[in-house]
Amino acid sequence: MAVLSRPSEAKSWYGKTMTVSLNNLHLAAARIESAAIWTPLVRLPLEGEVYAKPESLQRTGSFKFRGAYNFLAALPPEVRARGVVAHSSGNHAQAVARAARIFGVPATLVIPEGAPEVKVRKTTEQGGEILRCKNTRRDRARVAAEVVAATGRTLIPPFDHPLIVAGQGTAGLEIAEDLPGVANAIVCVGGGGLIAGVATALALTRPGVRVIGVEPELAADAAESFERGELVEWPAEAVTRTLADGVRTQRVGELNFEIIRGFVDRFVTVSEAAIREATAWYALEAGLAVEPTGALTLAGYWALRSADGGSPALKPGPTVLLISGGNIDPTLLAEIVHPPPE
């Protein structure tokens, strides 16, 4: 486990014209209001005032529906009618397929070979056309670009776009309204769209909230980027080692990284054993089926509580753990909850 504090040279976005503004966050909230679910805050049976925001209860089982629907809703009708394309390890693909289905437009989803089959199946059930590709960022982007060129459809990026960030940031607006006294928000990090949106929403509505990013030790490209103050890309064969398939992104988005540098206070990285323990805890102690990526924030919370030295890792007051999703194969969940004897 490693805890990283905000780099001293991190730039602040206060007082600047922001690509993701509070107005854009409110516009996103208005666009998705009729389709997305305002997920509740659930008090967890942990020491202190700790809440989960279970985006596992969101449509398609993850926060990704917020950004996908916001993007589609913002498109001019004549552009949207031509259809959309997305590349994703699973949750973004499901979200785009569902949003496209609601709008009655075609969707092609490019999904890497290593994606969990439960996510591939659920994407198919939403009516999307699926193309498979290799487990690399470049191959995903290449195949998606080829579909765009051949069909004239619009690419919906998985995380690095203002409309996506604003859509995901609506979760932060909900936290600010439901828990005005929130002191800490802990968010998992893959491509950075979720933490960028939530951090922006909280910084502009509840200044002073400590926002903390969590990654697996086996896929800690964002934590390394944060520490070094520059974007770092990890090899695909490195990040695909983690059980948390939703954060197997090789690097965070450029827009998202700038927001992270301005609004995120620190990072924590956690082991695979801690991810499994947190996934099992949610099922056994909180009655929540959470995918390993969604359990990252609980694992991060435990790590921060045990961190030694320096300033306190968490501010006094309520802490929110954002559960990114709940799309886990039942067989995997059973194996995590009741591991076979060694």
Short mmCIF file of C-alpha atoms in Angstrom, two decimals:
data_model
loop_
_atom_site.label_atom_id
_atom_site.label_comp_id
_atom_site.label_asym_id
_atom_site.label_seq_id
_atom_site.Cartn_x
_atom_site.Cartn_y
_atom_site.Cartn_z
CA MET A 1 0.00 0.00 0.00
CA ALA A 2 1.23 3.48 -0.84
CA VAL A 3 -0.26 6.89 -0.07
CA LEU A 4 0.67 9.87 -2.22
CA SER A 5 -0.05 13.50 -1.33
CA ARG A 6 -0.92 16.31 -3.73
CA PRO A 7 2.21 17.39 -5.68
CA SER A 8 3.33 20.88 -4.69
CA GLU A 9 3.40 21.99 -8.31
CA ALA A 10 -0.19 20.87 -9.00
CA LYS A 11 -2.04 23.72 -10.64
CA SER A 12 -5.34 25.02 -9.30
CA TRP A 13 -8.31 25.49 -11.60
CA TYR A 14 -9.95 28.07 -9.36
CA GLY A 15 -10.52 31.35 -11.08
CA LYS A 16 -9.90 29.90 -14.54
CA THR A 17 -12.21 29.18 -17.43
CA MET A 18 -12.86 25.47 -16.99
CA THR A 19 -13.71 22.96 -19.66
CA VAL A 20 -15.94 21.22 -17.12
CA SER A 21 -17.80 24.04 -15.37
CA LEU A 22 -20.46 23.98 -12.67
CA ASN A 23 -22.95 25.13 -15.30
CA ASN A 24 -22.01 22.15 -17.49
CA LEU A 25 -22.44 19.82 -14.53
CA HIS A 26 -25.94 21.17 -13.92
CA LEU A 27 -26.75 20.88 -17.62
CA ALA A 28 -25.64 17.25 -17.49
CA ALA A 29 -27.82 16.64 -14.42
CA ALA A 30 -30.82 18.07 -16.26
CA ARG A 31 -30.14 15.94 -19.35
CA ILE A 32 -29.88 12.65 -17.49
CA GLU A 33 -32.58 13.31 -14.87
CA SER A 34 -35.31 11.38 -16.66
CA ALA A 35 -33.12 8.36 -17.43
CA ALA A 36 -30.46 7.95 -14.73
CA ILE A 37 -31.01 6.93 -11.11
CA TRP A 38 -30.13 9.28 -8.24
CA THR A 39 -28.30 6.63 -6.22
CA PRO A 40 -28.65 6.87 -2.43
CA LEU A 41 -25.99 7.19 0.23
CA VAL A 42 -25.93 4.05 2.37
CA ARG A 43 -24.48 4.19 5.90
CA LEU A 44 -22.00 1.34 6.26
CA PRO A 45 -21.47 -0.69 9.44
CA LEU A 46 -17.97 0.64 9.94
CA GLU A 47 -16.31 2.70 12.64
CA GLY A 48 -17.03 6.39 12.08
CA GLU A 49 -19.49 8.00 9.69
CA VAL A 50 -18.86 6.16 6.45
CA TYR A 51 -21.28 6.02 3.53
CA ALA A 52 -21.29 4.15 0.25
CA LYS A 53 -22.72 5.64 -2.92
CA PRO A 54 -23.63 2.43 -4.79
CA GLU A 55 -23.51 3.14 -8.49
CA SER A 56 -23.99 -0.62 -8.71
CA LEU A 57 -27.68 0.38 -8.48
CA GLN A 58 -27.37 2.67 -11.51
CA ARG A 59 -28.80 1.66 -14.87
CA THR A 60 -26.53 -0.98 -16.49
CA GLY A 61 -24.94 -1.52 -13.08
CA SER A 62 -22.33 1.25 -13.09
CA PHE A 63 -21.71 5.00 -13.09
CA LYS A 64 -20.87 4.82 -16.80
CA PHE A 65 -24.52 5.30 -17.78
CA ARG A 66 -24.36 8.91 -16.57
CA GLY A 67 -21.66 9.99 -19.01
CA ALA A 68 -22.89 7.89 -21.92
CA TYR A 69 -26.43 9.22 -21.70
CA ASN A 70 -25.25 12.81 -21.25
CA PHE A 71 -23.08 12.51 -24.37
CA LEU A 72 -25.88 11.09 -26.49
CA ALA A 73 -28.41 13.60 -25.20
CA ALA A 74 -26.10 16.50 -26.09
CA LEU A 75 -25.60 15.39 -29.70
CA PRO A 76 -27.57 17.19 -32.44
CA PRO A 77 -30.48 14.90 -33.40
CA GLU A 78 -29.28 14.47 -36.99
CA VAL A 79 -25.83 13.41 -35.78
CA ARG A 80 -27.20 11.10 -33.10
CA ALA A 81 -29.46 9.38 -35.65
CA ARG A 82 -26.43 8.07 -37.56
CA GLY A 83 -25.47 6.01 -34.54
CA VAL A 84 -22.56 5.80 -32.11
CA VAL A 85 -19.38 3.81 -31.50
CA ALA A 86 -17.54 3.12 -28.25
CA HIS A 87 -14.59 1.07 -27.05
CA SER A 88 -14.66 -0.35 -23.57
CA SER A 89 -13.71 -3.21 -21.27
CA GLY A 90 -17.39 -3.64 -20.45
CA ASN A 91 -19.20 -1.06 -18.33
CA HIS A 92 -18.93 1.83 -20.80
CA ALA A 93 -20.02 -0.52 -23.59
CA GLN A 94 -23.14 -1.51 -21.65
CA ALA A 95 -23.92 2.10 -20.86
CA VAL A 96 -23.56 3.28 -24.47
CA ALA A 97 -25.64 0.36 -25.74
CA ARG A 98 -28.43 1.12 -23.24
CA ALA A 99 -28.39 4.86 -23.92
CA ALA A 100 -28.42 4.27 -27.68
CA ARG A 101 -31.33 1.89 -27.25
CA ILE A 102 -33.28 4.55 -25.35
CA PHE A 103 -32.68 7.04 -28.16
CA GLY A 104 -33.43 4.42 -30.80
CA VAL A 105 -30.08 4.67 -32.59
CA PRO A 106 -27.56 1.95 -33.54
CA ALA A 107 -24.44 1.34 -31.49
CA THR A 108 -21.23 -0.57 -32.21
CA LEU A 109 -19.15 -1.55 -29.20
CA VAL A 110 -15.48 -2.51 -29.43
CA ILE A 111 -14.59 -4.76 -26.49
CA PRO A 112 -11.13 -6.25 -25.77
CA GLU A 113 -10.66 -10.01 -25.59
CA GLY A 114 -9.93 -9.97 -21.86
CA ALA A 115 -13.21 -8.32 -20.80
CA PRO A 116 -15.38 -10.29 -18.36
CA GLU A 117 -17.94 -12.37 -20.21
CA VAL A 118 -20.73 -11.17 -17.91
CA LYS A 119 -20.16 -7.64 -19.23
CA VAL A 120 -19.99 -8.80 -22.84
CA ARG A 121 -23.25 -10.71 -22.41
CA LYS A 122 -25.02 -7.77 -20.79
CA THR A 123 -23.87 -5.50 -23.61
CA THR A 124 -25.31 -7.91 -26.14
CA GLU A 125 -28.59 -7.94 -24.22
CA GLN A 126 -28.78 -4.17 -24.64
CA GLY A 127 -28.84 -4.63 -28.40
CA GLY A 128 -25.37 -3.38 -29.26
CA GLU A 129 -23.26 -4.79 -32.11
CA ILE A 130 -20.02 -6.11 -30.63
CA LEU A 131 -16.56 -6.24 -32.18
CA ARG A 132 -13.67 -7.82 -30.27
CA CYS A 133 -10.09 -6.54 -30.25
CA LYS A 134 -6.76 -7.09 -28.52
CA ASN A 135 -6.16 -6.00 -24.91
CA THR A 136 -4.40 -2.74 -25.69
CA ARG A 137 -5.48 0.89 -25.62
CA ARG A 138 -4.18 1.47 -29.13
CA ASP A 139 -5.97 -1.52 -30.64
CA ARG A 140 -9.27 -0.53 -29.04
CA ALA A 141 -8.95 3.00 -30.38
CA ARG A 142 -7.85 1.79 -33.81
CA VAL A 143 -10.79 -0.58 -34.33
CA ALA A 144 -13.27 2.04 -33.09
CA ALA A 145 -11.79 4.66 -35.44
CA GLU A 146 -12.15 2.26 -38.36
CA VAL A 147 -15.85 1.81 -37.58
CA VAL A 148 -16.34 5.57 -37.35
CA ALA A 149 -14.63 6.08 -40.70
CA ALA A 150 -16.69 3.36 -42.37
CA THR A 151 -20.10 4.32 -40.94
CA GLY A 152 -20.03 8.04 -40.15
CA ARG A 153 -21.13 7.30 -36.61
CA THR A 154 -19.97 9.33 -33.60
CA LEU A 155 -17.35 8.01 -31.20
CA ILE A 156 -18.33 8.22 -27.52
CA PRO A 157 -15.00 8.21 -25.63
CA PRO A 158 -14.86 6.12 -22.46
CA PHE A 159 -13.55 8.89 -20.23
CA ASP A 160 -11.52 11.73 -21.80
CA HIS A 161 -14.22 14.18 -22.91
CA PRO A 162 -15.97 17.12 -21.17
CA LEU A 163 -19.45 15.63 -21.73
CA ILE A 164 -18.37 12.32 -20.22
CA VAL A 165 -16.67 13.99 -17.25
CA ALA A 166 -19.68 16.23 -16.64
CA GLY A 167 -22.02 13.25 -16.80
CA GLN A 168 -19.98 11.30 -14.27
CA GLY A 169 -19.70 14.45 -12.16
CA THR A 170 -23.45 14.39 -11.52
CA ALA A 171 -22.67 11.72 -8.91
CA GLY A 172 -20.63 14.38 -7.11
CA LEU A 173 -23.52 16.85 -7.25
CA GLU A 174 -25.72 14.23 -5.62
CA ILE A 175 -23.18 13.63 -2.85
CA ALA A 176 -22.98 17.38 -2.19
CA GLU A 177 -26.76 17.68 -1.93
CA ASP A 178 -27.38 14.52 0.10
CA LEU A 179 -24.49 15.05 2.53
CA PRO A 180 -23.58 18.77 2.80
CA GLY A 181 -21.07 18.04 5.57
CA VAL A 182 -19.07 15.49 3.59
CA ALA A 183 -15.39 15.66 4.52
CA ASN A 184 -13.82 12.96 2.34
CA ALA A 185 -14.73 11.34 -0.98
CA ILE A 186 -12.84 8.24 -2.09
CA VAL A 187 -13.09 7.34 -5.79
CA CYS A 188 -11.53 4.60 -7.91
CA VAL A 189 -9.46 5.63 -10.92
CA GLY A 190 -9.22 4.02 -14.35
CA GLY A 191 -9.35 6.54 -17.16
CA GLY A 192 -10.09 9.28 -14.65
CA GLY A 193 -13.51 10.41 -15.88
CA LEU A 194 -15.31 9.55 -12.65
CA ILE A 195 -12.84 11.11 -10.23
CA ALA A 196 -12.41 14.18 -12.47
CA GLY A 197 -16.17 14.76 -12.55
CA VAL A 198 -16.76 14.07 -8.86
CA ALA A 199 -13.76 16.16 -7.78
CA THR A 200 -14.92 19.09 -9.91
CA ALA A 201 -18.46 18.89 -8.56
CA LEU A 202 -17.32 18.80 -4.95
CA ALA A 203 -14.66 21.50 -5.37
CA LEU A 204 -17.23 23.89 -6.85
CA THR A 205 -20.07 23.11 -4.44
CA ARG A 206 -18.36 21.93 -1.24
CA PRO A 207 -14.84 23.45 -1.20
CA GLY A 208 -12.57 21.75 1.30
CA VAL A 209 -13.74 18.20 0.69
CA ARG A 210 -10.73 15.89 0.49
CA VAL A 211 -10.89 13.80 -2.69
CA ILE A 212 -8.75 10.67 -2.78
CA GLY A 213 -8.11 8.36 -5.73
CA VAL A 214 -7.64 4.59 -5.40
CA GLU A 215 -5.94 2.17 -7.76
CA PRO A 216 -4.69 -1.41 -7.58
CA GLU A 217 -0.96 -1.78 -7.05
CA LEU A 218 -0.92 -3.78 -10.29
CA ALA A 219 -2.47 -0.94 -12.33
CA ALA A 220 -1.24 2.22 -10.63
CA ASP A 221 -0.51 4.36 -13.67
CA ALA A 222 -2.59 7.29 -12.40
CA ALA A 223 -0.93 7.23 -8.99
CA GLU A 224 2.48 7.28 -10.65
CA SER A 225 1.38 10.09 -12.98
CA PHE A 226 0.13 12.08 -9.98
CA GLU A 227 3.38 11.58 -8.11
CA ARG A 228 5.55 12.55 -11.09
CA GLY A 229 3.35 15.42 -12.27
CA GLU A 230 3.17 14.07 -15.82
CA LEU A 231 1.15 11.43 -17.66
CA VAL A 232 2.60 7.94 -17.41
CA GLU A 233 1.39 4.99 -19.48
CA TRP A 234 1.65 1.41 -18.24
CA PRO A 235 1.89 -1.59 -20.60
CA ALA A 236 -1.31 -3.52 -21.28
CA GLU A 237 0.26 -6.72 -19.96
CA ALA A 238 0.88 -4.97 -16.64
CA VAL A 239 -2.56 -3.47 -15.97
CA THR A 240 -4.46 -6.57 -17.07
CA ARG A 241 -3.02 -8.48 -14.09
CA THR A 242 -5.47 -6.90 -11.65
CA LEU A 243 -8.80 -8.46 -10.76
CA ALA A 244 -10.32 -4.96 -10.93
CA ASP A 245 -11.05 -5.09 -14.66
CA GLY A 246 -12.75 -1.69 -14.69
CA VAL A 247 -9.44 0.10 -14.04
CA ARG A 248 -7.19 -1.76 -16.45
CA THR A 249 -6.72 1.50 -18.33
CA GLN A 250 -3.13 2.09 -19.37
CA ARG A 251 -3.23 5.82 -18.62
CA VAL A 252 -5.70 8.49 -17.57
CA GLY A 253 -7.13 10.98 -20.05
CA GLU A 254 -5.34 14.26 -20.65
CA LEU A 255 -8.29 16.44 -19.65
CA ASN A 256 -8.92 14.24 -16.63
CA PHE A 257 -5.30 14.40 -15.51
CA GLU A 258 -5.35 18.19 -15.46
CA ILE A 259 -8.49 18.13 -13.32
CA ILE A 260 -7.00 15.47 -11.06
CA ARG A 261 -3.88 17.60 -10.53
CA GLY A 262 -6.03 20.54 -9.54
CA PHE A 263 -8.73 18.95 -7.40
CA VAL A 264 -7.54 15.57 -6.11
CA ASP A 265 -5.61 15.55 -2.84
CA ARG A 266 -3.88 12.21 -2.86
CA PHE A 267 -3.80 8.64 -4.13
CA VAL A 268 -3.67 5.29 -2.40
CA THR A 269 -2.82 1.95 -4.00
CA VAL A 270 -4.07 -1.40 -2.72
CA SER A 271 -3.18 -5.07 -3.09
CA GLU A 272 -5.19 -7.75 -4.86
CA ALA A 273 -5.81 -9.41 -1.51
CA ALA A 274 -7.30 -6.18 -0.15
CA ILE A 275 -9.58 -5.88 -3.21
CA ARG A 276 -10.86 -9.41 -2.67
CA GLU A 277 -11.38 -8.76 1.03
CA ALA A 278 -13.37 -5.60 0.33
CA THR A 279 -15.51 -7.34 -2.31
CA ALA A 280 -16.31 -10.12 0.17
CA TRP A 281 -17.01 -7.63 2.97
CA TYR A 282 -19.63 -5.81 0.91
CA ALA A 283 -21.43 -9.08 0.17
CA LEU A 284 -21.26 -10.48 3.70
CA GLU A 285 -21.54 -7.35 5.86
CA ALA A 286 -23.48 -4.84 3.76
CA GLY A 287 -25.57 -7.08 1.51
CA LEU A 288 -24.17 -5.46 -1.65
CA ALA A 289 -22.97 -7.31 -4.74
CA VAL A 290 -20.00 -5.20 -5.83
CA GLU A 291 -17.50 -5.87 -8.60
CA PRO A 292 -13.81 -5.77 -7.60
CA THR A 293 -13.39 -2.32 -9.15
CA GLY A 294 -16.30 -1.05 -7.07
CA ALA A 295 -14.68 -2.46 -3.93
CA LEU A 296 -11.47 -0.50 -4.50
CA THR A 297 -12.67 2.47 -2.47
CA LEU A 298 -13.36 0.36 0.62
CA ALA A 299 -9.92 -1.22 0.30
CA GLY A 300 -8.50 2.28 -0.06
CA TYR A 301 -10.39 3.50 3.01
CA TRP A 302 -8.95 0.68 5.10
CA ALA A 303 -5.46 1.49 3.82
CA LEU A 304 -5.83 5.18 4.61
CA ARG A 305 -7.09 4.44 8.11
CA SER A 306 -3.95 2.41 8.79
CA ALA A 307 -1.48 4.83 7.17
CA ASP A 308 1.30 5.94 9.50
CA GLY A 309 3.08 9.26 9.88
CA GLY A 310 2.53 12.67 8.35
CA SER A 311 -0.77 14.51 8.34
CA PRO A 312 -3.97 12.50 8.87
CA ALA A 313 -4.97 10.71 5.67
CA LEU A 314 -8.65 11.53 6.21
CA LYS A 315 -10.28 14.73 7.44
CA PRO A 316 -12.59 14.48 10.45
CA GLY A 317 -16.17 14.07 9.34
CA PRO A 318 -18.29 11.94 7.01
CA THR A 319 -16.55 9.89 4.32
CA VAL A 320 -18.19 8.70 1.09
CA LEU A 321 -16.92 5.61 -0.72
CA LEU A 322 -18.07 5.65 -4.31
CA ILE A 323 -18.91 2.14 -5.52
CA SER A 324 -18.31 2.36 -9.26
CA GLY A 325 -20.28 -0.73 -10.28
CA GLY A 326 -21.69 -4.14 -9.50
CA ASN A 327 -21.27 -6.12 -12.71
CA ILE A 328 -19.58 -9.20 -11.29
CA ASP A 329 -19.94 -12.76 -12.47
CA PRO A 330 -21.83 -14.74 -9.78
CA THR A 331 -19.26 -17.53 -9.97
CA LEU A 332 -16.42 -15.09 -9.27
CA LEU A 333 -18.36 -13.50 -6.41
CA ALA A 334 -18.98 -16.92 -4.87
CA GLU A 335 -15.29 -17.78 -5.18
CA ILE A 336 -14.29 -14.50 -3.50
CA VAL A 337 -16.81 -14.84 -0.68
CA HIS A 338 -16.08 -18.52 -0.12
CA PRO A 339 -12.56 -19.18 -1.45
CA PRO A 340 -11.62 -22.82 -1.94
CA PRO A 341 -9.35 -24.32 0.74
CA GLU A 342 -5.67 -24.10 -0.02
#
